[in-house]
Coordinates of C-alpha atoms in Angstrom, one line a residue:
X115 CA -71.4 31.3 -2.4
X116 CA -71.5 29.7 1.0
X117 CA -75.3 30.0 1.0
X118 CA -75.5 28.7 -2.6
X119 CA -73.6 25.6 -1.6
X120 CA -75.8 25.0 1.4
X121 CA -78.9 25.2 -0.8
X122 CA -77.3 23.0 -3.4
X123 CA -76.6 20.4 -0.7
X124 CA -80.2 20.4 0.4
X125 CA -81.5 19.9 -3.1
X126 CA -79.2 17.0 -3.7
X127 CA -80.1 15.5 -0.3
X128 CA -83.8 15.2 -1.1
X129 CA -83.1 14.3 -4.8
X130 CA -84.8 17.4 -6.0
X131 CA -82.0 17.6 -8.5
X132 CA -80.8 14.4 -10.1
X133 CA -77.7 14.1 -12.3
X134 CA -77.5 11.4 -14.9
X135 CA -75.0 12.3 -17.6
X136 CA -74.6 8.8 -18.8
X137 CA -78.4 8.4 -19.4
X138 CA -79.7 11.8 -20.2
X139 CA -83.3 13.0 -19.5
X140 CA -85.4 14.4 -22.4
X141 CA -87.1 17.8 -21.7
X142 CA -90.4 18.9 -23.1
X143 CA -88.4 21.1 -25.5
X144 CA -86.7 17.9 -26.9
X145 CA -83.3 18.9 -25.4
X146 CA -81.3 16.0 -24.0
X147 CA -80.2 16.9 -20.4
X148 CA -77.8 15.3 -17.9
X149 CA -79.8 17.0 -15.1
X150 CA -83.4 17.0 -13.9
X151 CA -84.7 19.4 -11.3
X152 CA -88.0 18.9 -9.4
X153 CA -88.2 21.3 -6.6
X154 CA -91.7 20.2 -5.7
X155 CA -90.0 17.4 -3.7
X156 CA -88.7 19.9 -1.2
X157 CA -92.2 20.6 0.0
X158 CA -92.4 17.1 1.4
X159 CA -89.4 17.6 3.8
X160 CA -90.4 20.1 6.5
X161 CA -87.0 21.1 7.8
X162 CA -85.4 21.5 4.4
X163 CA -88.6 23.3 3.2
X164 CA -88.2 25.7 6.1
X165 CA -84.5 26.3 5.3
X166 CA -85.2 27.1 1.6
X167 CA -88.1 29.4 2.6
X168 CA -85.8 31.3 5.0
X169 CA -83.1 31.7 2.4
X170 CA -85.7 33.0 0.0
X171 CA -86.9 35.5 2.6
X172 CA -83.4 36.7 3.2
X173 CA -82.8 37.4 -0.5
X174 CA -86.1 39.3 -0.8
X175 CA -85.3 41.3 2.4
X176 CA -81.7 42.1 1.5
X177 CA -81.9 42.5 -2.3
X178 CA -85.4 43.9 -2.8
X179 CA -86.1 45.9 0.4
X180 CA -88.7 48.0 -1.5
X181 CA -90.9 45.0 -2.2
X182 CA -94.6 45.7 -1.4
X183 CA -96.0 42.4 -2.8
X184 CA -94.8 38.9 -3.7
X185 CA -96.2 37.1 -6.8
X186 CA -95.9 33.3 -7.3
X187 CA -95.8 31.8 -10.7
X188 CA -98.3 29.0 -11.1
X189 CA -98.0 26.3 -10.1
X190 CA -94.6 25.5 -8.6
X191 CA -93.9 29.1 -7.5
X192 CA -97.2 29.4 -5.5
X193 CA -96.2 27.6 -2.3
X194 CA -92.8 29.3 -2.1
X195 CA -94.3 32.7 -2.7
X196 CA -97.1 32.2 -0.2
X197 CA -94.7 30.9 2.5
X198 CA -92.2 33.7 2.0
X199 CA -95.0 36.3 1.9
X200 CA -96.3 34.9 5.2
X201 CA -92.9 35.1 6.9
X202 CA -92.2 38.6 5.5
X203 CA -95.8 39.8 6.2
X204 CA -96.3 40.9 2.6
X205 CA -99.4 40.6 0.5
X206 CA -99.4 37.7 -2.0
X207 CA -100.8 37.2 -5.5
X208 CA -100.2 34.5 -8.1
X209 CA -100.1 34.4 -11.9
X210 CA -101.6 31.8 -14.1
X211 CA -100.0 30.7 -17.4
X212 CA -103.1 32.0 -19.2
X213 CA -106.4 33.7 -18.1
X214 CA -109.0 31.5 -16.3
X215 CA -111.5 30.2 -18.8
X216 CA -114.5 30.8 -16.6
X217 CA -115.7 33.0 -13.7
X218 CA -113.9 36.3 -13.6
X219 CA -111.3 35.2 -16.3
X220 CA -108.4 36.4 -14.2
X221 CA -104.8 35.7 -15.0
X222 CA -103.5 37.4 -11.9
X223 CA -105.2 36.1 -8.7
X224 CA -105.4 38.1 -5.5
X225 CA -105.6 41.8 -4.6
X226 CA -103.1 44.4 -5.8
X227 CA -103.1 48.0 -6.9
X228 CA -101.2 49.4 -10.0
X229 CA -97.8 50.9 -9.1
X230 CA -97.0 48.4 -6.4
X231 CA -93.5 47.1 -6.3
X232 CA -93.6 43.3 -6.7
X233 CA -91.0 40.5 -6.5
X234 CA -91.8 37.4 -8.6
X235 CA -91.2 34.0 -7.0
X236 CA -90.2 31.0 -9.2
X237 CA -89.0 27.6 -8.3
X238 CA -86.8 27.2 -11.4
X239 CA -85.4 29.3 -14.2
X240 CA -84.1 27.6 -17.4
X241 CA -84.3 29.8 -20.6
X242 CA -86.3 32.4 -18.7
X243 CA -89.0 32.5 -21.4
X244 CA -92.0 31.5 -19.3
X245 CA -90.8 33.5 -16.3
X246 CA -90.5 36.7 -18.3
X247 CA -93.9 36.1 -19.9
X248 CA -95.4 36.3 -16.4
X249 CA -93.4 39.6 -15.9
X250 CA -95.0 41.0 -19.0
X251 CA -98.5 40.1 -17.7
X252 CA -97.8 41.9 -14.4
X253 CA -96.3 45.0 -16.1
X254 CA -99.4 45.1 -18.4
X255 CA -101.5 45.2 -15.2
X256 CA -99.6 48.2 -14.0
X257 CA -97.3 46.5 -11.5
X258 CA -93.7 47.5 -11.0
X259 CA -91.6 44.3 -11.2
X260 CA -88.5 45.0 -9.2
X261 CA -86.9 41.5 -9.4
X262 CA -87.3 37.7 -9.4
X263 CA -86.2 35.1 -6.9
X264 CA -85.9 31.4 -7.8
X265 CA -84.7 28.4 -6.0
X266 CA -82.5 27.1 -8.8
X267 CA -81.2 28.5 -12.1
X268 CA -79.4 26.7 -14.8
X269 CA -77.5 29.9 -15.6
X270 CA -77.9 29.5 -19.3
X271 CA -76.4 32.4 -21.2
X272 CA -79.6 33.1 -23.1
X273 CA -81.5 33.4 -19.8
X274 CA -79.0 35.9 -18.4
X275 CA -79.3 37.9 -21.7
X276 CA -83.1 37.8 -21.6
X277 CA -83.4 39.0 -18.0
X278 CA -80.8 41.8 -18.6
X279 CA -82.8 42.9 -21.7
X280 CA -86.0 42.9 -19.7
X281 CA -84.4 44.9 -16.9
X282 CA -85.4 42.4 -14.3
X283 CA -82.7 41.4 -11.7
X284 CA -82.7 37.6 -11.1
X285 CA -81.5 36.1 -7.8
X286 CA -81.2 32.3 -7.6
X287 CA -80.7 30.6 -4.2
X288 CA -78.3 28.3 -6.0
X289 CA -77.3 27.6 -9.6
X290 CA -76.0 24.9 -11.9
X291 CA -72.2 25.5 -11.4
X292 CA -72.5 25.4 -7.6
X293 CA -74.6 22.3 -7.7
X294 CA -72.1 20.5 -9.9
X295 CA -69.3 21.4 -7.5
X296 CA -71.2 20.1 -4.6
X297 CA -72.2 16.9 -6.4
X298 CA -68.5 16.2 -7.2
X299 CA -67.4 17.1 -3.6
X300 CA -69.9 14.5 -2.2
X301 CA -69.0 11.9 -4.8
X302 CA -72.5 11.9 -6.5
X303 CA -70.8 12.4 -9.8
X304 CA -67.1 11.8 -10.8
X305 CA -64.8 14.8 -11.4
X306 CA -64.1 13.6 -14.9
X307 CA -67.7 14.4 -15.9
X308 CA -67.4 18.1 -14.9
X309 CA -66.3 19.1 -18.4
X310 CA -69.2 17.3 -20.0
X311 CA -71.7 18.9 -17.6
X312 CA -70.3 22.3 -18.2
X313 CA -70.4 21.8 -22.0
X314 CA -74.1 21.1 -21.7
X315 CA -74.9 24.3 -19.8
X316 CA -73.1 26.4 -22.5
X317 CA -75.0 24.9 -25.4
X318 CA -77.9 22.6 -24.2
X319 CA -79.7 22.5 -27.6
X320 CA -76.6 21.0 -29.4
X321 CA -75.3 18.9 -26.5
X322 CA -74.3 15.3 -27.3
X323 CA -73.7 12.8 -24.6

């Protein structure tokens, strides 16, 4: 939890995560959300970028020691996967949302051999649907997906169920509950909004401001 709080603090520091319960954001799904996460911002801050990369490497090293390969999810997972692979001296591939429409028509870019144990690198996990679609692509190519690491997870119950059903352990550097705690500690949001923020996480599709 100490590490999760440190990561949450860094995300808030560079406004990679913004909380606006009184004026919710609208997601592509149509959900109203009191929170918006854009981890791409971290890439523009070298020292914080380095901290997040190191935390990610620690998780891969400690939780998935059998990893032979890292795979970034296009596009936001690519830089983190490539940086972590460089530090850990592991091969790196990345996965497109759909096969390339010209050239070789690849969906998985880079060199790999079937049977290799791979850890997937994501920047963000919400419902888990798109992340697990990438897992299916790699499994179909013969890769052994041993887990996934992301910078931030909303911790939605449906995502936890989906990952458990798929048999893919998910490790998040920080998650929604920790981030809210940190935001309250630092005065970014008032403590009386904590219940509202937690209600949204439990049922985002039905949440009303």
